[in-house]
Tab-separated table of C-alpha atoms in Angstrom:
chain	number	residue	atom	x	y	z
A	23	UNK	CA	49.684	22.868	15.472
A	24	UNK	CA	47.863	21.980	18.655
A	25	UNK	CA	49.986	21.173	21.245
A	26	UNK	CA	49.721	17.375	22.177
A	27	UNK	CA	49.540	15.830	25.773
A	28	UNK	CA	52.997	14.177	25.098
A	29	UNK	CA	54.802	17.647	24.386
A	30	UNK	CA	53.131	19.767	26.959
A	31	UNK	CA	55.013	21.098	29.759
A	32	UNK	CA	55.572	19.248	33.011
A	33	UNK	CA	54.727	20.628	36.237
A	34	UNK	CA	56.482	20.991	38.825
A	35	UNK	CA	56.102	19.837	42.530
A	36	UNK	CA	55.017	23.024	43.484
A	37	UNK	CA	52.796	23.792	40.512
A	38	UNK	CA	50.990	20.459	41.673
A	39	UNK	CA	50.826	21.549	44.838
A	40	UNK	CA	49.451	24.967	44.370
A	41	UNK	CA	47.003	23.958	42.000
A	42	UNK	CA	45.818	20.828	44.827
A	43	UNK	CA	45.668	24.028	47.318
A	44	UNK	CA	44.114	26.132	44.909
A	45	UNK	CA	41.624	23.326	44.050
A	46	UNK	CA	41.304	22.232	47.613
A	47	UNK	CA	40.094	25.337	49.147
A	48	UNK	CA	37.536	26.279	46.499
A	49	UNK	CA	35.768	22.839	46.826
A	50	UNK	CA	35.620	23.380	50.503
A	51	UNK	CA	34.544	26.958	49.811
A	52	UNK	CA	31.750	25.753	47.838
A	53	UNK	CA	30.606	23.338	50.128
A	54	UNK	CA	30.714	25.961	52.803
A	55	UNK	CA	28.528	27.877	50.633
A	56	UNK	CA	26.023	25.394	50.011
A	57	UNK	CA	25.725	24.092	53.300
A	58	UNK	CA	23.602	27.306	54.354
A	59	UNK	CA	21.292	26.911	51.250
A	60	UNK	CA	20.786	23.223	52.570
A	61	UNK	CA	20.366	24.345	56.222
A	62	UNK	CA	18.588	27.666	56.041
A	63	UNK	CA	14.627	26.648	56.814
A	64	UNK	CA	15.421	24.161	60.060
A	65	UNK	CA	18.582	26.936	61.230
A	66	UNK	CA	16.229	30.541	61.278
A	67	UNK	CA	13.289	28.227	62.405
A	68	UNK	CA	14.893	27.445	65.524
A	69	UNK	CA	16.882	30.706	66.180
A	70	UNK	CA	13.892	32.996	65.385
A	71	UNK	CA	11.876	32.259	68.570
A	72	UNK	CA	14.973	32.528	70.318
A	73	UNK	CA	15.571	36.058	69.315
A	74	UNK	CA	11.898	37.240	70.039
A	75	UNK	CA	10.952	36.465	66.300
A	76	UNK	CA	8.150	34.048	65.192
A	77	UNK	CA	9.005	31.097	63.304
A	78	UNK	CA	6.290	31.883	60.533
A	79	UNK	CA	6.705	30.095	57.032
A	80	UNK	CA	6.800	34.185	56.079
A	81	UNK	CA	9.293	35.648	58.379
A	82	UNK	CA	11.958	31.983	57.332
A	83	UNK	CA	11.623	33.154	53.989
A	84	UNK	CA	12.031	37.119	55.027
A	85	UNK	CA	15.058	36.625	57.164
A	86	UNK	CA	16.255	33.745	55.280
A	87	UNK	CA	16.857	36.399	52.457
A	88	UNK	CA	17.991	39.053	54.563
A	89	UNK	CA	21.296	36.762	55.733
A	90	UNK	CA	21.947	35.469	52.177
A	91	UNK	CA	21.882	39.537	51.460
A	92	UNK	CA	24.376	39.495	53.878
A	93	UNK	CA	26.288	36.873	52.735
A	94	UNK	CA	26.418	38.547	49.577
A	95	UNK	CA	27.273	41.803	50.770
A	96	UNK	CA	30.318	39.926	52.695
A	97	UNK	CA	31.427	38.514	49.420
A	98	UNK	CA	31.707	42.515	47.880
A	99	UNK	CA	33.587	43.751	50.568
A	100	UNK	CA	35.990	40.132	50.198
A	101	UNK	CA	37.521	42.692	46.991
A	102	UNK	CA	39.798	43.873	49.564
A	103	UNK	CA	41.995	40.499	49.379
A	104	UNK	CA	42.907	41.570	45.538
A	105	UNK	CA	45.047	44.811	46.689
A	106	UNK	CA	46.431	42.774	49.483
A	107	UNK	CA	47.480	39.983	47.365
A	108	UNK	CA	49.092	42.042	44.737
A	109	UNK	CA	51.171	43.625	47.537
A	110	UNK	CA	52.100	40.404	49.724
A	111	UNK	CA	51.664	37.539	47.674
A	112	UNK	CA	48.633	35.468	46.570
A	113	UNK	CA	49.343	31.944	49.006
A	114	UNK	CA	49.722	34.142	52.023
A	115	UNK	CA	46.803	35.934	51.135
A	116	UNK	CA	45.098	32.034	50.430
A	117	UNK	CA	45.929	31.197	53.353
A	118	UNK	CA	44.070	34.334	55.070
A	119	UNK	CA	40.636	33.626	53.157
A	120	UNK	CA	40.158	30.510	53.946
A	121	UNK	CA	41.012	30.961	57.556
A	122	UNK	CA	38.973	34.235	57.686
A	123	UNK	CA	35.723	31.222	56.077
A	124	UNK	CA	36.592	28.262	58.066
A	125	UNK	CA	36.295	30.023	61.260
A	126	UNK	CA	33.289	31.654	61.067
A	127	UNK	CA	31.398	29.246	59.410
A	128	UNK	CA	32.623	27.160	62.248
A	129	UNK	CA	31.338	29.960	64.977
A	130	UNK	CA	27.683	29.783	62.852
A	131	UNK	CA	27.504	26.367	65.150
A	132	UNK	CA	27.147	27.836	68.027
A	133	UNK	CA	25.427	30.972	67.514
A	134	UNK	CA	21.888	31.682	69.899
A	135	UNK	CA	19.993	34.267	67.860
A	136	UNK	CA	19.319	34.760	64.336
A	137	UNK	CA	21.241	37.849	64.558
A	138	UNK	CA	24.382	36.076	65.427
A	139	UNK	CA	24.104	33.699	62.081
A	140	UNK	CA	23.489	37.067	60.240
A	141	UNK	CA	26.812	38.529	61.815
A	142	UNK	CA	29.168	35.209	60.870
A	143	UNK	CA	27.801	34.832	57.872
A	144	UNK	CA	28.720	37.934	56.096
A	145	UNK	CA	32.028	37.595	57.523
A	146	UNK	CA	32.215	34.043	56.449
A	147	UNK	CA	31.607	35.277	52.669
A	148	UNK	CA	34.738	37.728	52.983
A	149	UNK	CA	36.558	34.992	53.512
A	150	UNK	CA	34.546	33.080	50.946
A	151	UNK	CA	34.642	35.297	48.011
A	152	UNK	CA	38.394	36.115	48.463
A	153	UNK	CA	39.521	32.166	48.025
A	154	UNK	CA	37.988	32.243	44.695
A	155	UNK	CA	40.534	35.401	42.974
A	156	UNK	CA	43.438	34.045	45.261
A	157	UNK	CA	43.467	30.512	43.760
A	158	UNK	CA	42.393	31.412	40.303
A	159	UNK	CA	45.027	34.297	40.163
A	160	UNK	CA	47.702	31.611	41.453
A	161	UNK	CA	47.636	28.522	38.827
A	162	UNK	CA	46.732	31.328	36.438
A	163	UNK	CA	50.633	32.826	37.201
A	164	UNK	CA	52.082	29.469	38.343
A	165	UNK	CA	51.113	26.670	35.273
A	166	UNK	CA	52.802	26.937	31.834
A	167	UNK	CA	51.388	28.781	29.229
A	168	UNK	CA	50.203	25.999	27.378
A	169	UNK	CA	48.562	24.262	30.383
A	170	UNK	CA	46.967	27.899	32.318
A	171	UNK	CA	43.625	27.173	30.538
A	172	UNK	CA	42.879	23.718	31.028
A	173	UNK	CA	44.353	24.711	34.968
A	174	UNK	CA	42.041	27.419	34.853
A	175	UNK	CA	38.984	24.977	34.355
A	176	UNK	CA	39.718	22.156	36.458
A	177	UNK	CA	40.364	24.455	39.350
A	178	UNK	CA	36.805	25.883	39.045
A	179	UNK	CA	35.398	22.147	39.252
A	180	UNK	CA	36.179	22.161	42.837
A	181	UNK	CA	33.315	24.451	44.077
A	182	UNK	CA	31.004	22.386	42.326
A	183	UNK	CA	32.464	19.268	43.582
A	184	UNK	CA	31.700	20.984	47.118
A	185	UNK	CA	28.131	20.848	46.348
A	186	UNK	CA	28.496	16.922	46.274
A	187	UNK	CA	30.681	16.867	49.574
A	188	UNK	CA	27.587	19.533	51.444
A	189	UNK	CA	25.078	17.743	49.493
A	190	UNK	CA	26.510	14.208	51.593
A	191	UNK	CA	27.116	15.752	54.571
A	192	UNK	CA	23.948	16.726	54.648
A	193	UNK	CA	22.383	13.253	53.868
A	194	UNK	CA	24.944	11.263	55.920
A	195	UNK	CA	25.256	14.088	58.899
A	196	UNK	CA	22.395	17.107	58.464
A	197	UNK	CA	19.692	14.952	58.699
A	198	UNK	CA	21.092	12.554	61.317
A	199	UNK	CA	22.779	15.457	63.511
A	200	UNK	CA	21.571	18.585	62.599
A	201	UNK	CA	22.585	21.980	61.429
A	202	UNK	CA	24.676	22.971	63.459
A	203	UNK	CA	26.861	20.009	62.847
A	204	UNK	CA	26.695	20.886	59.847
A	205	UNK	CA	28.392	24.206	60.161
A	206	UNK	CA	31.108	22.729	62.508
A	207	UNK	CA	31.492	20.708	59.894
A	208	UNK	CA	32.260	23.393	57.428
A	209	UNK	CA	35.333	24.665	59.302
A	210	UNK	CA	37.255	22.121	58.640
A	211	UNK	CA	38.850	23.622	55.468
A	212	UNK	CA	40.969	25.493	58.163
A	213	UNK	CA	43.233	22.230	58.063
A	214	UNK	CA	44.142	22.843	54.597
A	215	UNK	CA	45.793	25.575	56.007
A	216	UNK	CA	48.867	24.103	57.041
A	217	UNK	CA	49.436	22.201	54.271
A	218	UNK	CA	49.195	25.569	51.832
A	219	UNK	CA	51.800	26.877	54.337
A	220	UNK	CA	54.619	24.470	54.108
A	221	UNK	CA	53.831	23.087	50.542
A	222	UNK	CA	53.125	25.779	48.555
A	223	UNK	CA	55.325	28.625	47.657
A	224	UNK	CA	54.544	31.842	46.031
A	225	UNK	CA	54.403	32.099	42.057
A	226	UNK	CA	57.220	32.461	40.313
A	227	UNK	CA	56.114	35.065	37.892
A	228	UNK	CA	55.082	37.221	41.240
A	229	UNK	CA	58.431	36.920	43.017
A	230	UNK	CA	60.076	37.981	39.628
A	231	UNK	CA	57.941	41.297	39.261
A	232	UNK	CA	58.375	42.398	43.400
A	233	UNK	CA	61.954	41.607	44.183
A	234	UNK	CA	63.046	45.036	43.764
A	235	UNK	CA	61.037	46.828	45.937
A	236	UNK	CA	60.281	49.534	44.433
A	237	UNK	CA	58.155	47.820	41.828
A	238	UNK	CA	55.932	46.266	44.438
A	239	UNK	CA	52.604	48.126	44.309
A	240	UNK	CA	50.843	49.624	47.080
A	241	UNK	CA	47.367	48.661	48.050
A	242	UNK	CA	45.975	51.653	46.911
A	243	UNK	CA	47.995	51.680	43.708
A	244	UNK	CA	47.474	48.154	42.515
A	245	UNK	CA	43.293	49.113	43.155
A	246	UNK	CA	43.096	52.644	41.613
A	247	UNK	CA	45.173	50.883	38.204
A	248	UNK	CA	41.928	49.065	37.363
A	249	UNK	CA	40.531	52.354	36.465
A	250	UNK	CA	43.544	54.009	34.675
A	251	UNK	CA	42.949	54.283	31.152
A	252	UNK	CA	44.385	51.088	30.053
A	253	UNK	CA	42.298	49.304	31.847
A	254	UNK	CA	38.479	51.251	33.093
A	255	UNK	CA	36.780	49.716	30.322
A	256	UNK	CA	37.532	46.150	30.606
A	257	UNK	CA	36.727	46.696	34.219
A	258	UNK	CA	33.579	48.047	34.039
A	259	UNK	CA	32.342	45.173	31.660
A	260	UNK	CA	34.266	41.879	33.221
A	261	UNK	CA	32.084	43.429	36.099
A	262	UNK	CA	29.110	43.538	34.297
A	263	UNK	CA	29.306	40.222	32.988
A	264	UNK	CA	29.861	38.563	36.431
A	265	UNK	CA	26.646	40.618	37.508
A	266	UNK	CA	24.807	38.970	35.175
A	267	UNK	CA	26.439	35.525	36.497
A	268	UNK	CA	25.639	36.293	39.642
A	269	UNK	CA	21.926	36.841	39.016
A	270	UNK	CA	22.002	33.227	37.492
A	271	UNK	CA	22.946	32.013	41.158
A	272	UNK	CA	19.826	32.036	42.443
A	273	UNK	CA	18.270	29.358	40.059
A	274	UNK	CA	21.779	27.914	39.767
A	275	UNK	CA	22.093	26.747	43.611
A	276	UNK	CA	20.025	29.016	46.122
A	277	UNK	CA	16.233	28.000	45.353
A	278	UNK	CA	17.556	24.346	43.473
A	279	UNK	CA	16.606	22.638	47.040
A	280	UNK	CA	13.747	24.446	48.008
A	281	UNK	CA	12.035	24.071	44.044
A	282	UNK	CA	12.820	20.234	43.811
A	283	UNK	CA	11.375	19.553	47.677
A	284	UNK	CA	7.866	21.785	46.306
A	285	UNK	CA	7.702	19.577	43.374
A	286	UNK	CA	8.578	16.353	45.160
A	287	UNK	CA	6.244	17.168	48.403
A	288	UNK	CA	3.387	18.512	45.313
A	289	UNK	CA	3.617	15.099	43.694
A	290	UNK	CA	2.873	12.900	46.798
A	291	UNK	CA	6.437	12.211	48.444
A	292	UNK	CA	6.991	12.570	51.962
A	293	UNK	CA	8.932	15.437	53.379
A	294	UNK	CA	12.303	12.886	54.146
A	295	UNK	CA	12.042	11.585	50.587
A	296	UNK	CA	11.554	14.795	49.140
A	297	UNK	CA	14.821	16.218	51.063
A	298	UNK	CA	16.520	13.372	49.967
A	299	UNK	CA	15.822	14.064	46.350
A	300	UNK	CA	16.830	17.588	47.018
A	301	UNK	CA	20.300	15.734	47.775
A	302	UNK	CA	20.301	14.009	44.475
A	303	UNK	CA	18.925	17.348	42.632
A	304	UNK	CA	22.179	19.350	43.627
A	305	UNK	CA	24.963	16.304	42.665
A	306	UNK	CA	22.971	16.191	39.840
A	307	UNK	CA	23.864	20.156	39.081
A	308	UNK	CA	26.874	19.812	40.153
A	309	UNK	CA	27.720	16.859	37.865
A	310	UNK	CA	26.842	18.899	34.623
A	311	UNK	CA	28.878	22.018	36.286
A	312	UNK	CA	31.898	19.898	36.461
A	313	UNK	CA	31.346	18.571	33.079
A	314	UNK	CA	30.636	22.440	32.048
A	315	UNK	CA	34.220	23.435	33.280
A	316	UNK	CA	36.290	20.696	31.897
A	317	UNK	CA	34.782	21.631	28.342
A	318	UNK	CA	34.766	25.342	28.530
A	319	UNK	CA	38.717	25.764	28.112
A	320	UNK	CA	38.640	24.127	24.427
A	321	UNK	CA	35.675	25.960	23.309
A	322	UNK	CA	37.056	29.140	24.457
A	323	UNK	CA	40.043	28.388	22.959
A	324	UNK	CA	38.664	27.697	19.464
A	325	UNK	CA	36.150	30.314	19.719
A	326	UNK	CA	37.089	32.751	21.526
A	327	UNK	CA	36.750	33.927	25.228
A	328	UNK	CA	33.598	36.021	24.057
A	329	UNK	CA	31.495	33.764	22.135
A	330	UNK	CA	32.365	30.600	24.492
A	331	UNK	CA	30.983	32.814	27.628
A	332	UNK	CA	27.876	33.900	25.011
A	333	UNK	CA	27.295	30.009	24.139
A	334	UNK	CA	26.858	29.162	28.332
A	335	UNK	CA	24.713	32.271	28.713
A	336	UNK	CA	22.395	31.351	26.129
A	337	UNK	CA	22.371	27.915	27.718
A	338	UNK	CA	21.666	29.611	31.013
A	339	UNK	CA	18.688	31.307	29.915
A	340	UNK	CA	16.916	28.552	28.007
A	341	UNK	CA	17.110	26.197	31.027
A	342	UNK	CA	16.294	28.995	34.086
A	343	UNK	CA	13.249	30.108	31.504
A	344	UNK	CA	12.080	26.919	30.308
A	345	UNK	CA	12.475	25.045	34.017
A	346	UNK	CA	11.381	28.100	36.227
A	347	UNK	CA	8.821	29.660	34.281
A	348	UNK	CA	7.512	25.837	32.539
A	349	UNK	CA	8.202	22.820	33.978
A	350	UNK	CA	8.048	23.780	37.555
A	351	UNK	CA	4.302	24.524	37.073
A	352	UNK	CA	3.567	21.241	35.498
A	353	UNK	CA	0.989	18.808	36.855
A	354	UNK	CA	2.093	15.591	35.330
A	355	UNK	CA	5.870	14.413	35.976
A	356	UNK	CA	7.198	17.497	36.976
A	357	UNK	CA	9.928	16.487	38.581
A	358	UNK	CA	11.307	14.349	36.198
A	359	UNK	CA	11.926	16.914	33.272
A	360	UNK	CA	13.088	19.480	36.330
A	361	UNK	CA	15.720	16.411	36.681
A	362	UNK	CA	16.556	17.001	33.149
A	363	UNK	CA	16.520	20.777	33.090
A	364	UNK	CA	18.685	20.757	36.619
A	365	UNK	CA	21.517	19.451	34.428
A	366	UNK	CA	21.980	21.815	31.769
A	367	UNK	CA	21.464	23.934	34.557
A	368	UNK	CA	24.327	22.971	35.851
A	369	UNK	CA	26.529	22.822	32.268
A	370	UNK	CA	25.313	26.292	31.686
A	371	UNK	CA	26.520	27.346	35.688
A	372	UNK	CA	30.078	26.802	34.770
A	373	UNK	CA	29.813	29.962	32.941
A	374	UNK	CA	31.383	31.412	36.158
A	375	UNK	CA	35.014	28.991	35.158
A	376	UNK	CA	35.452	31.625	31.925
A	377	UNK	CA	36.435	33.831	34.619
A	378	UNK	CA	39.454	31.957	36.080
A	379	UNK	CA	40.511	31.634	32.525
A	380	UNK	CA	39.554	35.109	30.856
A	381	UNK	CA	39.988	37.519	33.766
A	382	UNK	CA	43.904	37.043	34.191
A	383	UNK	CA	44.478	37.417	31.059
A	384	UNK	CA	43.565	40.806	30.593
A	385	UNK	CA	45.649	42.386	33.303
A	386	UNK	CA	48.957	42.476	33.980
A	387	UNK	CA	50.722	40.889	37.632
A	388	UNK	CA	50.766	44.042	39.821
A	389	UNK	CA	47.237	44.666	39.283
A	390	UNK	CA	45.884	41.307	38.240
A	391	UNK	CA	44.924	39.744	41.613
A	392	UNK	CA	43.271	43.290	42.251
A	393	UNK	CA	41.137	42.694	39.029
A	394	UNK	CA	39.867	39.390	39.719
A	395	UNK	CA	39.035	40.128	43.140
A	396	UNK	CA	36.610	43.325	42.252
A	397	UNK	CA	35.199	41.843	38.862
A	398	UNK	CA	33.638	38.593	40.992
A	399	UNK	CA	33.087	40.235	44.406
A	400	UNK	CA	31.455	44.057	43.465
A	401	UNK	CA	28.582	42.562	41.233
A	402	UNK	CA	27.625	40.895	44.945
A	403	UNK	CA	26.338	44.370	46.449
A	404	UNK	CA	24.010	44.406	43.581
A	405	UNK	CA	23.027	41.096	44.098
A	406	UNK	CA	22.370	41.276	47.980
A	407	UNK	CA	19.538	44.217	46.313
A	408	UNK	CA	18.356	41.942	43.725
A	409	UNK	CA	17.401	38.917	46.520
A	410	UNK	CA	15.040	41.214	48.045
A	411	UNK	CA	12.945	42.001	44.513
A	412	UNK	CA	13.485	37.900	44.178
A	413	UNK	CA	11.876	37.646	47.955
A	414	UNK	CA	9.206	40.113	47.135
A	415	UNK	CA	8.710	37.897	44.017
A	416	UNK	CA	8.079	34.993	45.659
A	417	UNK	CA	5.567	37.039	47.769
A	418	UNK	CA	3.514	38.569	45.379
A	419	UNK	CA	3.253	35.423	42.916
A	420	UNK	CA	2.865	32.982	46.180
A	421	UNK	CA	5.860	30.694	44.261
A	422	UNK	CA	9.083	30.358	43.245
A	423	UNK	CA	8.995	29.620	39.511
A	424	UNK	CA	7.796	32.663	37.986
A	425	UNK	CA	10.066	35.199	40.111
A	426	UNK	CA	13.106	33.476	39.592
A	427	UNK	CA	12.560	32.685	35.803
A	428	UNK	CA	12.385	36.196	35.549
A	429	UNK	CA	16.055	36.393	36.424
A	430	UNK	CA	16.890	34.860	33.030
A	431	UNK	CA	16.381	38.267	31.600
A	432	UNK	CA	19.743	38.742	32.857
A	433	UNK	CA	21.476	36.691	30.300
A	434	UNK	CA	19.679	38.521	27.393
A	435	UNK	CA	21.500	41.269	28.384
A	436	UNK	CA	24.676	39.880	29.254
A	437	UNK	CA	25.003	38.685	25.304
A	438	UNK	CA	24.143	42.348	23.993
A	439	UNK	CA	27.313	43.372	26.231
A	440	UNK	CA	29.580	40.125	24.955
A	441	UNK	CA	30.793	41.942	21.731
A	442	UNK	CA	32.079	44.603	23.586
A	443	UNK	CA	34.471	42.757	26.046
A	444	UNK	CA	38.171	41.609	25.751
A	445	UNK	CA	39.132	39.397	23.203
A	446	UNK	CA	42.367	37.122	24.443
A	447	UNK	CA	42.418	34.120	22.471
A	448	UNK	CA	45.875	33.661	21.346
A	449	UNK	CA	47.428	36.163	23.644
A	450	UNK	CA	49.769	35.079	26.265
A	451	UNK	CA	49.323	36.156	29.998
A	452	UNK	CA	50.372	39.943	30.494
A	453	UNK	CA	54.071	40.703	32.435
């Protein structure tokens, strides 16, 4: 019998508070993340004269992609915070990523060349892509069994409801102050900080497993079990199927701003009304993205981890096809059925929240934090490759549409691989 709100387990002060923490720091973490899409063309324009560099419309977009290949490749190496965690705890290792972001995304304020920005922002995305296993490994330990899912999805809400904070700072500060304000303004999740340090305590189901020593993992132990027999496969596909994710995040977020000012600026409005619709174009993502989350717990849960994921990749495909390759090239009212497409867009973008929920539950706690840190960080070497052949794209097409519609080949594939993953529905989460 389905378990009703009125019988499910209460949490507990610190269950509240983790999961707030948890939440907290990936809503800052996405807003950090989106301020450099928002930022990126008035940013390299100014630094590129200042490091000897012309500030061509062709060398913005060349270096442009060059630091969000960097960015990416400093979300890879952020798999190191899995082995760490499993060894010393997931808050204190919280705590540590969203310093390690906060500060230099911070630093990206005051930088002089474009080679400075390149340098802080891949080690901003270490920091960045290790909040993301941290938290979700955390409430996935932390909540009661019957609540973990639903935790699982409403803590993956709070990147997206980072877009909407970047996306206002933007309007409110960006275009009134400038971007470097708007970096400074993306270190403030270091405040959170304090409050994860004398509110939050570890997991319980953590402590348990460590307090005889000689059950706590080492670093290299709690890595090299991901590819022990038990677990290789499942490793090598839950890595797989956040590649293909990842490919998605280029029409999901990256070129969202950049398409809807083209279309707006193509149909007569100025360049300050188009930005501003580029504002409303990412809260309008990020509003189906939220709504994607909260739903994708009870679908998984009455169809299974597999098919649910399948069901937001097929959704995924139709709308980067259909609103890339299509509706971006139309003549006549463009922009409003790019409106429309933008959010099941954004539904279909919360494909990434099946991996707070499925990802923990297929390993157990000394390697688990280790897991979820190298299924959602190593697909992002891969993807630092894959923004060049998107740049060169863009190049040899002269737009945006047809080289990132392309991308939704991705998907196609990612549902021939489905069958072949984990199936947890049903199962509790591991010892």
């Amino acid at each position: 019998m389905p378990t009703t709100l009125a019988t499910r387990t209460p949490l507990t002060s610190n269950q509240i508070r983790g999961f707030w923490a948890a939440w907290g720091g990936w809503a800052l973490d996405g807003m950090d993340s989106f301020i450099y899409a928002l930022v990126l063309t008035p940013a390299i324009s100014e630094l590129l004269p200042r490091s000897g560099i012309e500030a061509s419309p062709g060398n913005v977009g060349y270096y442009g992609s060059v630091l969000f290949a960097l960015f990416l490749i400093g979300w890879g190496l952020s798999m190191l915070w899995g082995p760490f965690a499993d060894r010393f705890g997931r808050v204190r290792t919280l705590m540590l990523t969203i310093l390690c972001y906060s500060t230099f995304t911070f630093l990206c304020a005051i930088v002089t060349n474009v080679w400075q920005l390149a340098a802080f922002r891949l080690l901003a995305g270490i920091g960045i892509g290790g909040e993301w296993s941290m938290g979700g490994t955390f409430v996935a330990e932390e909540w009661p069994e019957d609540r973990r899912k639903m935790g699982a999805g409403y803590m993956h809400t709070g990147y997206y409801f980072g877009f909407f904070l970047a996306a206002l700072a933007n309007y409110f500060i960006g275009a009134k102050y400038g971007w470097r304000v708007m970096f400074a303004v993306g270190g403030t999740p270091a405040l959170l900080v304090s409050f994860i340090r004398y509110g939050v305590h570890e997991s319980a189901r953590w402590e348990t497993r460590i307090l005889d020593e000689r059950r706590r993992p080492t670093i290299a132990a709690a890595f090299l079990t991901l590819f022990s027999p038990t677990y290789a496969r499942r490793t090598i596909l839950n890595s797989l199927f956040l590649l293909v994710s990842i490919v998605g995040l280029w029409a999901g977020s990256v070129y969202v701003p950049t398409s809807v000012t083209q279309i707006a600026v193509r149909e007569g409005y100025s360049a300050a009304d188009a930005a501003r619709l580029a504002s409303y174009g990412t809260m309008l993502l990020s509003f189906g993205t939220i709504l994607g989350c909260i739903v994708l717990p009870p679908l998984a849960e009455r169809f299974g981890r597999r098919l649910a994921l399948g069901l937001y990749f097929i959704v995924m495909f139709l709308s980067i096809a259909v609103g890339f390759g299509y509706v971006f090239y139309l003549t006549t009212h463009a922009l409003v059925w790019f409106f429309t497409v933008l959010f099941f867009l954004g539904v279909g973008g919360a494909n990434f929240a099946m991996y707070t929920l499925w990802l923990p539950e297929q390993y157990s706690t000394e390697c688990r934090a280790s897991a979820f840190a190298f299924a959602t960080s190593v697909g992002r070497f891969a993807g630092a490759g894959i923004t060049f052949l998107v740049g060169a794209g863009v190049a040899y097409f002269g737009s945006i549409g047809t080289p990132v519609a392309l991308t939704s080949i991705a998907f196609l594939i990612g549902l021939l691989l489905l069958p072949f993953g984990e199936e947890t529905r049903g199962k509790p989460l591991p010892a």
